[in-house]
C-alpha cells in the first residue's frame, strides 16, 4: 500500500517559515503564493502584514524624488518615456540648483526622511556628477534630509565619488528577472546593472533596487525576480507597476489587475521579510485608493509621495492622511541617522 503525500498549504508553511522564523520564501514557494486563488488574497495580505510588523515594525518611510536631468536617455528600456529612441512626449531638460533645493524643502515638509535625485542617463558624465555635487551641497546647507541618487550605471571611480559626497542610498533597479530582462532592454545587460549594485554595496552606501511588475513577465519570472532580489539583499525594494506610456514599446500593454498586483506585493514581502518594501510608480492606476490601503496593510512599509519622474502621483497629503488613518507612524529623520 503506497502512502499519499500530504499537501502542505503554502500560507501555513509561510506562517511558520517566514513569520515565526524569519526565513524568506524560496523562488518555488513564491511561485506558489503568486498562483493562489483570489479568494485567498485577504488571508495572504494579512500574513504579509504580520510579517512586516514583526520583522520591520510599524513605521513607514516616506521619500520624495526629483529629476535633475529628464528625457533624452540613449537606452531603450521599453517601459520608459524618457528614452530618446522612442516617439514619446518626454524631451531632454535640466533642473537648476535652486529648484532642486526647493523640491528638497517641500519633500522634508511632508515628513519624508529621504530625497532622491534622479537622472535619465545610461550613466553619469562629469557634468552631471558636478551638478549632483553642487545640488547636494546646496540642499545640505538648507535642509535636514538624507540624500539618495539614481544616476544609472556607475564605474568604480563614480561610486567612490558619490560615497565621498555623502550619498546615503543609491537606487538602480534591476527592473525585472534576469530571464525576462532581454525582452525589456537591449542596449545594456542585466549583469551590468548587477555590477553597479555590488560596487555600491561595497562602498558602504545603502542599496535600493526593485523594478516594474506587469511588463509581460510570467508568474514564474515574477517569482524569479523576487529570488534575484533576495540574493542581492538590498536595503530597499521599490515596487512599481507598469503605467503604459504612449509611444513606448510597452505602451499598449494592459494594466496589471489589482488582485495580481496585491498578490505580488505580499509575495515579495514573504521573500524579503526584513527589507524596506516601497510603493512606487503606477500604484494609482493599478490599485486606486482602496488598493493602496490594502498594500500598506499587506506588506508595504515605505511610499514615494507626490509625483514621479514622468507621471503624476497622488498629492502627498493624501498618502500622509492615509498613514495617519491606518495608525502607521512616519519614520522620522532622526531615526535614520
Tab-separated table of C-alpha atoms in Angstrom:
chain	number	residue	atom	x	y	z
A	1	UNK	CA	0.000	0.000	0.000
A	2	UNK	CA	1.519	3.334	-1.097
A	3	UNK	CA	1.177	6.411	1.067
A	4	UNK	CA	-0.369	9.550	-0.380
A	5	UNK	CA	1.904	12.605	0.051
A	6	UNK	CA	0.456	15.243	2.334
A	7	UNK	CA	-0.317	18.523	0.543
A	8	UNK	CA	1.112	21.370	2.589
A	9	UNK	CA	-0.697	24.704	2.302
A	10	UNK	CA	1.765	27.402	1.209
A	11	UNK	CA	0.338	30.013	3.584
A	12	UNK	CA	0.612	27.653	6.544
A	13	UNK	CA	4.205	26.975	5.502
A	14	UNK	CA	4.902	30.708	5.109
A	15	UNK	CA	3.415	31.462	8.510
A	16	UNK	CA	5.792	29.043	10.209
A	17	UNK	CA	8.822	29.699	7.997
A	18	UNK	CA	8.686	33.472	7.448
A	19	UNK	CA	6.578	34.862	10.281
A	20	UNK	CA	7.864	32.637	13.069
A	21	UNK	CA	11.469	32.031	11.958
A	22	UNK	CA	12.153	34.996	9.676
A	23	UNK	CA	13.330	32.765	6.816
A	24	UNK	CA	12.354	34.066	3.355
A	25	UNK	CA	10.316	32.020	0.914
A	26	UNK	CA	12.239	30.304	-1.870
A	27	UNK	CA	11.595	31.003	-5.555
A	28	UNK	CA	9.387	27.906	-5.842
A	29	UNK	CA	7.420	28.926	-2.763
A	30	UNK	CA	6.939	32.480	-4.058
A	31	UNK	CA	5.502	30.990	-7.247
A	32	UNK	CA	3.013	29.023	-5.177
A	33	UNK	CA	1.916	32.233	-3.493
A	34	UNK	CA	1.527	34.028	-6.829
A	35	UNK	CA	-0.623	31.139	-8.072
A	36	UNK	CA	-3.077	31.311	-5.146
A	37	UNK	CA	-6.739	31.834	-5.984
A	38	UNK	CA	-8.093	35.322	-5.420
A	39	UNK	CA	-10.289	34.047	-2.595
A	40	UNK	CA	-7.099	33.586	-0.521
A	41	UNK	CA	-5.972	37.199	-1.116
A	42	UNK	CA	-7.185	38.668	2.191
A	43	UNK	CA	-5.555	35.830	4.116
A	44	UNK	CA	-2.320	36.354	2.180
A	45	UNK	CA	-2.302	40.125	2.765
A	46	UNK	CA	-2.939	39.575	6.467
A	47	UNK	CA	0.032	37.243	6.720
A	48	UNK	CA	2.285	39.656	4.789
A	49	UNK	CA	1.231	42.465	7.127
A	50	UNK	CA	2.039	40.332	10.170
A	51	UNK	CA	5.486	39.576	8.695
A	52	UNK	CA	6.127	43.258	8.028
A	53	UNK	CA	5.064	44.240	11.561
A	54	UNK	CA	7.179	41.542	13.228
A	55	UNK	CA	10.384	41.924	11.225
A	56	UNK	CA	10.240	45.627	10.211
A	57	UNK	CA	7.915	47.281	12.722
A	58	UNK	CA	5.036	49.715	12.127
A	59	UNK	CA	6.979	52.712	10.810
A	60	UNK	CA	6.589	53.832	7.193
A	61	UNK	CA	9.488	55.531	5.411
A	62	UNK	CA	8.439	58.433	3.195
A	63	UNK	CA	10.533	59.590	0.235
A	64	UNK	CA	10.303	62.278	-2.431
A	65	UNK	CA	12.031	62.135	-5.810
A	66	UNK	CA	13.086	64.798	-8.304
A	67	UNK	CA	14.520	64.531	-11.799
A	68	UNK	CA	17.706	66.564	-12.217
A	69	UNK	CA	18.011	65.548	-15.873
A	70	UNK	CA	14.865	64.412	-17.680
A	71	UNK	CA	14.459	62.723	-21.069
A	72	UNK	CA	16.898	62.163	-23.908
A	73	UNK	CA	18.277	58.918	-22.468
A	74	UNK	CA	20.201	56.770	-25.008
A	75	UNK	CA	18.929	53.441	-23.599
A	76	UNK	CA	15.897	51.547	-24.942
A	77	UNK	CA	14.111	50.474	-21.736
A	78	UNK	CA	10.779	49.552	-23.318
A	79	UNK	CA	8.647	50.957	-20.475
A	80	UNK	CA	10.283	54.380	-20.324
A	81	UNK	CA	9.101	57.577	-21.985
A	82	UNK	CA	12.461	59.202	-21.172
A	83	UNK	CA	14.270	57.172	-23.840
A	84	UNK	CA	15.452	59.312	-26.723
A	85	UNK	CA	14.819	56.361	-29.046
A	86	UNK	CA	11.002	56.374	-28.840
A	87	UNK	CA	8.308	58.714	-30.123
A	88	UNK	CA	7.240	59.590	-26.599
A	89	UNK	CA	6.386	63.005	-25.150
A	90	UNK	CA	9.274	63.492	-22.683
A	91	UNK	CA	12.099	65.649	-24.002
A	92	UNK	CA	15.502	66.404	-22.507
A	93	UNK	CA	15.596	69.068	-19.780
A	94	UNK	CA	17.813	70.008	-16.839
A	95	UNK	CA	16.693	71.257	-13.431
A	96	UNK	CA	18.572	74.181	-11.850
A	97	UNK	CA	20.016	74.012	-8.340
A	98	UNK	CA	17.559	76.468	-6.682
A	99	UNK	CA	14.659	74.346	-7.959
A	100	UNK	CA	16.353	71.236	-6.608
A	101	UNK	CA	16.734	72.815	-3.163
A	102	UNK	CA	13.111	73.968	-3.167
A	103	UNK	CA	11.963	70.436	-4.053
A	104	UNK	CA	14.034	69.055	-1.161
A	105	UNK	CA	12.453	71.599	1.215
A	106	UNK	CA	8.935	70.655	0.135
A	107	UNK	CA	9.788	66.973	0.458
A	108	UNK	CA	11.099	67.482	4.009
A	109	UNK	CA	7.907	69.368	4.945
A	110	UNK	CA	5.889	66.256	4.018
A	111	UNK	CA	7.695	64.290	6.733
A	112	UNK	CA	9.961	62.490	4.280
A	113	UNK	CA	13.322	61.295	5.556
A	114	UNK	CA	14.762	60.632	2.088
A	115	UNK	CA	15.152	62.782	-1.039
A	116	UNK	CA	16.282	61.085	-4.234
A	117	UNK	CA	17.999	62.911	-7.105
A	118	UNK	CA	17.336	61.096	-10.379
A	119	UNK	CA	18.764	61.498	-13.885
A	120	UNK	CA	17.692	59.808	-17.123
A	121	UNK	CA	21.083	58.598	-18.354
A	122	UNK	CA	22.941	55.383	-19.085
A	123	UNK	CA	25.464	56.585	-16.526
A	124	UNK	CA	26.682	59.979	-15.271
A	125	UNK	CA	29.292	62.079	-17.078
A	126	UNK	CA	31.492	64.708	-15.418
A	127	UNK	CA	28.948	67.496	-15.975
A	128	UNK	CA	26.165	65.518	-14.296
A	129	UNK	CA	28.300	64.498	-11.319
A	130	UNK	CA	29.387	68.118	-10.840
A	131	UNK	CA	25.716	69.170	-10.906
A	132	UNK	CA	24.842	66.458	-8.372
A	133	UNK	CA	27.697	67.517	-6.082
A	134	UNK	CA	26.578	71.161	-6.236
A	135	UNK	CA	22.976	70.140	-5.619
A	136	UNK	CA	23.838	68.004	-2.597
A	137	UNK	CA	25.921	70.795	-1.064
A	138	UNK	CA	23.128	73.330	-1.612
A	139	UNK	CA	20.497	71.016	-0.124
A	140	UNK	CA	22.661	70.234	2.917
A	141	UNK	CA	23.056	73.948	3.598
A	142	UNK	CA	19.283	74.385	3.934
A	143	UNK	CA	17.529	71.053	4.526
A	144	UNK	CA	17.986	68.286	7.088
A	145	UNK	CA	17.268	65.212	4.961
A	146	UNK	CA	19.014	62.066	3.757
A	147	UNK	CA	20.020	62.210	0.081
A	148	UNK	CA	19.794	59.323	-2.346
A	149	UNK	CA	20.759	59.226	-6.026
A	150	UNK	CA	19.688	57.308	-9.107
A	151	UNK	CA	22.069	58.069	-11.950
A	152	UNK	CA	22.293	54.837	-13.953
A	153	UNK	CA	25.253	52.506	-14.228
A	154	UNK	CA	28.464	53.532	-12.492
A	155	UNK	CA	32.197	52.972	-12.689
A	156	UNK	CA	34.146	52.277	-9.503
A	157	UNK	CA	35.528	55.832	-9.571
A	158	UNK	CA	31.997	57.258	-9.778
A	159	UNK	CA	30.812	55.037	-6.929
A	160	UNK	CA	33.671	56.353	-4.802
A	161	UNK	CA	32.816	59.960	-5.720
A	162	UNK	CA	29.181	59.561	-4.692
A	163	UNK	CA	30.169	57.888	-1.437
A	164	UNK	CA	32.519	60.801	-0.724
A	165	UNK	CA	29.628	63.238	-1.361
A	166	UNK	CA	27.768	61.530	1.457
A	167	UNK	CA	25.074	59.888	-0.674
A	168	UNK	CA	23.106	57.741	1.759
A	169	UNK	CA	21.429	55.337	-0.654
A	170	UNK	CA	21.813	54.555	-4.350
A	171	UNK	CA	18.921	53.396	-6.500
A	172	UNK	CA	19.498	51.269	-9.563
A	173	UNK	CA	16.660	48.931	-10.453
A	174	UNK	CA	17.162	45.504	-11.962
A	175	UNK	CA	13.649	46.181	-13.382
A	176	UNK	CA	12.690	42.520	-13.872
A	177	UNK	CA	14.020	38.977	-13.659
A	178	UNK	CA	17.270	38.005	-15.315
A	179	UNK	CA	15.469	35.779	-17.828
A	180	UNK	CA	12.927	38.456	-18.844
A	181	UNK	CA	15.358	41.392	-18.975
A	182	UNK	CA	16.341	40.951	-22.685
A	183	UNK	CA	12.658	41.453	-23.568
A	184	UNK	CA	12.677	44.779	-21.732
A	185	UNK	CA	16.099	46.311	-22.522
A	186	UNK	CA	18.538	45.551	-25.362
A	187	UNK	CA	21.102	48.383	-25.076
A	188	UNK	CA	22.721	47.029	-21.899
A	189	UNK	CA	22.621	43.851	-19.848
A	190	UNK	CA	21.140	42.748	-16.557
A	191	UNK	CA	24.672	41.842	-15.437
A	192	UNK	CA	25.848	45.444	-15.958
A	193	UNK	CA	23.160	46.643	-13.567
A	194	UNK	CA	24.058	43.921	-11.060
A	195	UNK	CA	27.713	45.016	-11.167
A	196	UNK	CA	26.845	48.610	-10.267
A	197	UNK	CA	24.781	47.425	-7.299
A	198	UNK	CA	27.632	45.271	-5.990
A	199	UNK	CA	30.053	48.213	-6.133
A	200	UNK	CA	27.556	50.478	-4.352
A	201	UNK	CA	27.163	47.961	-1.527
A	202	UNK	CA	30.925	47.518	-1.151
A	203	UNK	CA	31.382	51.319	-0.964
A	204	UNK	CA	29.131	51.458	2.106
A	205	UNK	CA	26.055	53.083	0.553
A	206	UNK	CA	22.650	51.515	1.064
A	207	UNK	CA	21.328	49.648	-1.977
A	208	UNK	CA	17.895	50.484	-3.351
A	209	UNK	CA	16.865	48.066	-6.080
A	210	UNK	CA	13.476	46.988	-7.380
A	211	UNK	CA	11.618	47.039	-10.626
A	212	UNK	CA	8.349	47.140	-12.512
A	213	UNK	CA	5.674	44.458	-12.446
A	214	UNK	CA	3.315	43.926	-15.365
A	215	UNK	CA	5.804	44.129	-18.254
A	216	UNK	CA	4.685	40.864	-19.851
A	217	UNK	CA	6.585	38.631	-17.443
A	218	UNK	CA	5.179	35.229	-16.475
A	219	UNK	CA	4.375	34.341	-12.870
A	220	UNK	CA	7.469	32.118	-12.961
A	221	UNK	CA	9.583	35.123	-13.975
A	222	UNK	CA	7.981	37.253	-11.268
A	223	UNK	CA	8.984	34.626	-8.700
A	224	UNK	CA	12.460	34.528	-10.259
A	225	UNK	CA	12.702	38.315	-9.849
A	226	UNK	CA	11.847	38.053	-6.147
A	227	UNK	CA	14.599	35.442	-5.802
A	228	UNK	CA	17.068	37.653	-7.695
A	229	UNK	CA	16.371	40.475	-5.247
A	230	UNK	CA	16.634	38.177	-2.243
A	231	UNK	CA	20.089	37.126	-3.448
A	232	UNK	CA	21.148	40.781	-3.789
A	233	UNK	CA	19.829	41.619	-0.283
A	234	UNK	CA	19.008	45.289	-0.990
A	235	UNK	CA	18.132	47.649	1.847
A	236	UNK	CA	15.092	48.846	-0.089
A	237	UNK	CA	12.947	47.442	-2.914
A	238	UNK	CA	10.715	49.923	-4.758
A	239	UNK	CA	7.810	48.111	-6.416
A	240	UNK	CA	6.462	49.843	-9.499
A	241	UNK	CA	3.523	48.716	-11.621
A	242	UNK	CA	3.621	49.389	-15.345
A	243	UNK	CA	1.764	52.549	-16.308
A	244	UNK	CA	1.842	52.081	-20.114
A	245	UNK	CA	3.252	55.250	-21.661
A	246	UNK	CA	2.202	56.294	-25.181
A	247	UNK	CA	4.956	55.992	-27.758
A	248	UNK	CA	6.924	53.311	-25.890
A	249	UNK	CA	7.118	49.638	-26.942
A	250	UNK	CA	5.055	48.735	-23.853
A	251	UNK	CA	2.506	51.490	-24.445
A	252	UNK	CA	-0.241	49.014	-25.411
A	253	UNK	CA	0.199	46.525	-22.562
A	254	UNK	CA	-2.723	46.013	-20.197
A	255	UNK	CA	-2.543	47.419	-16.681
A	256	UNK	CA	-1.906	44.686	-14.110
A	257	UNK	CA	-5.146	43.592	-12.369
A	258	UNK	CA	-5.316	44.909	-8.799
A	259	UNK	CA	-5.615	41.436	-7.253
A	260	UNK	CA	-2.489	40.292	-9.098
A	261	UNK	CA	-0.587	43.409	-8.019
A	262	UNK	CA	-1.552	42.944	-4.364
A	263	UNK	CA	-0.673	39.255	-4.502
A	264	UNK	CA	2.747	40.263	-5.844
A	265	UNK	CA	3.267	42.815	-3.053
A	266	UNK	CA	2.543	40.168	-0.431
A	267	UNK	CA	4.698	37.558	-2.175
A	268	UNK	CA	7.666	39.945	-2.320
A	269	UNK	CA	7.224	40.690	1.388
A	270	UNK	CA	7.373	36.966	2.148
A	271	UNK	CA	10.524	36.685	0.006
A	272	UNK	CA	12.090	39.773	1.651
A	273	UNK	CA	10.817	39.816	5.244
A	274	UNK	CA	13.269	42.423	6.615
A	275	UNK	CA	13.527	44.734	3.588
A	276	UNK	CA	12.042	48.206	3.105
A	277	UNK	CA	9.325	47.491	0.509
A	278	UNK	CA	8.274	50.741	-1.126
A	279	UNK	CA	5.155	51.604	-3.111
A	280	UNK	CA	6.414	53.485	-6.173
A	281	UNK	CA	5.111	54.362	-9.664
A	282	UNK	CA	1.892	53.013	-11.159
A	283	UNK	CA	0.106	52.202	-7.910
A	284	UNK	CA	-2.568	54.850	-8.524
A	285	UNK	CA	-3.649	53.480	-11.896
A	286	UNK	CA	-3.215	49.841	-10.814
A	287	UNK	CA	-4.646	49.896	-7.302
A	288	UNK	CA	-6.537	53.129	-6.670
A	289	UNK	CA	-7.109	54.399	-3.124
A	290	UNK	CA	-8.528	51.169	-1.683
A	291	UNK	CA	-5.738	49.075	-3.180
A	292	UNK	CA	-3.104	51.429	-1.773
A	293	UNK	CA	-4.606	50.929	1.661
A	294	UNK	CA	-4.625	47.145	1.195
A	295	UNK	CA	-0.989	47.237	0.099
A	296	UNK	CA	0.114	49.182	3.166
A	297	UNK	CA	-1.770	46.603	5.244
A	298	UNK	CA	-0.307	43.818	3.097
A	299	UNK	CA	3.452	44.183	3.404
A	300	UNK	CA	4.392	47.672	2.200
A	301	UNK	CA	6.362	49.819	4.667
A	302	UNK	CA	7.506	52.781	2.552
A	303	UNK	CA	5.970	55.123	-0.016
A	304	UNK	CA	7.077	57.709	-2.547
A	305	UNK	CA	4.906	60.778	-2.073
A	306	UNK	CA	3.950	63.354	-4.671
A	307	UNK	CA	4.690	62.959	-8.364
A	308	UNK	CA	7.030	60.541	-10.098
A	309	UNK	CA	9.523	61.227	-12.872
A	310	UNK	CA	7.153	61.412	-15.859
A	311	UNK	CA	3.753	60.566	-14.362
A	312	UNK	CA	1.520	62.160	-11.753
A	313	UNK	CA	1.143	60.569	-8.354
A	314	UNK	CA	-1.273	61.397	-5.559
A	315	UNK	CA	-0.947	64.628	-3.585
A	316	UNK	CA	1.472	63.937	-0.728
A	317	UNK	CA	-1.213	64.960	1.771
A	318	UNK	CA	-3.442	62.071	0.663
A	319	UNK	CA	-0.755	59.493	1.377
A	320	UNK	CA	0.147	61.081	4.696
A	321	UNK	CA	-3.504	61.228	5.756
A	322	UNK	CA	-3.867	57.558	4.820
A	323	UNK	CA	-0.921	56.621	7.038
A	324	UNK	CA	-2.487	58.532	9.932
A	325	UNK	CA	-5.817	56.771	9.354
A	326	UNK	CA	-4.055	53.387	9.362
A	327	UNK	CA	-2.103	54.351	12.504
A	328	UNK	CA	1.203	53.846	10.690
A	329	UNK	CA	3.825	56.233	12.132
A	330	UNK	CA	6.031	58.055	9.630
A	331	UNK	CA	9.691	57.266	10.157
A	332	UNK	CA	11.347	60.458	11.393
A	333	UNK	CA	14.674	61.641	10.056
A	334	UNK	CA	16.447	61.315	13.394
A	335	UNK	CA	15.571	57.620	13.474
A	336	UNK	CA	17.543	57.061	10.266
A	337	UNK	CA	20.743	58.851	11.299
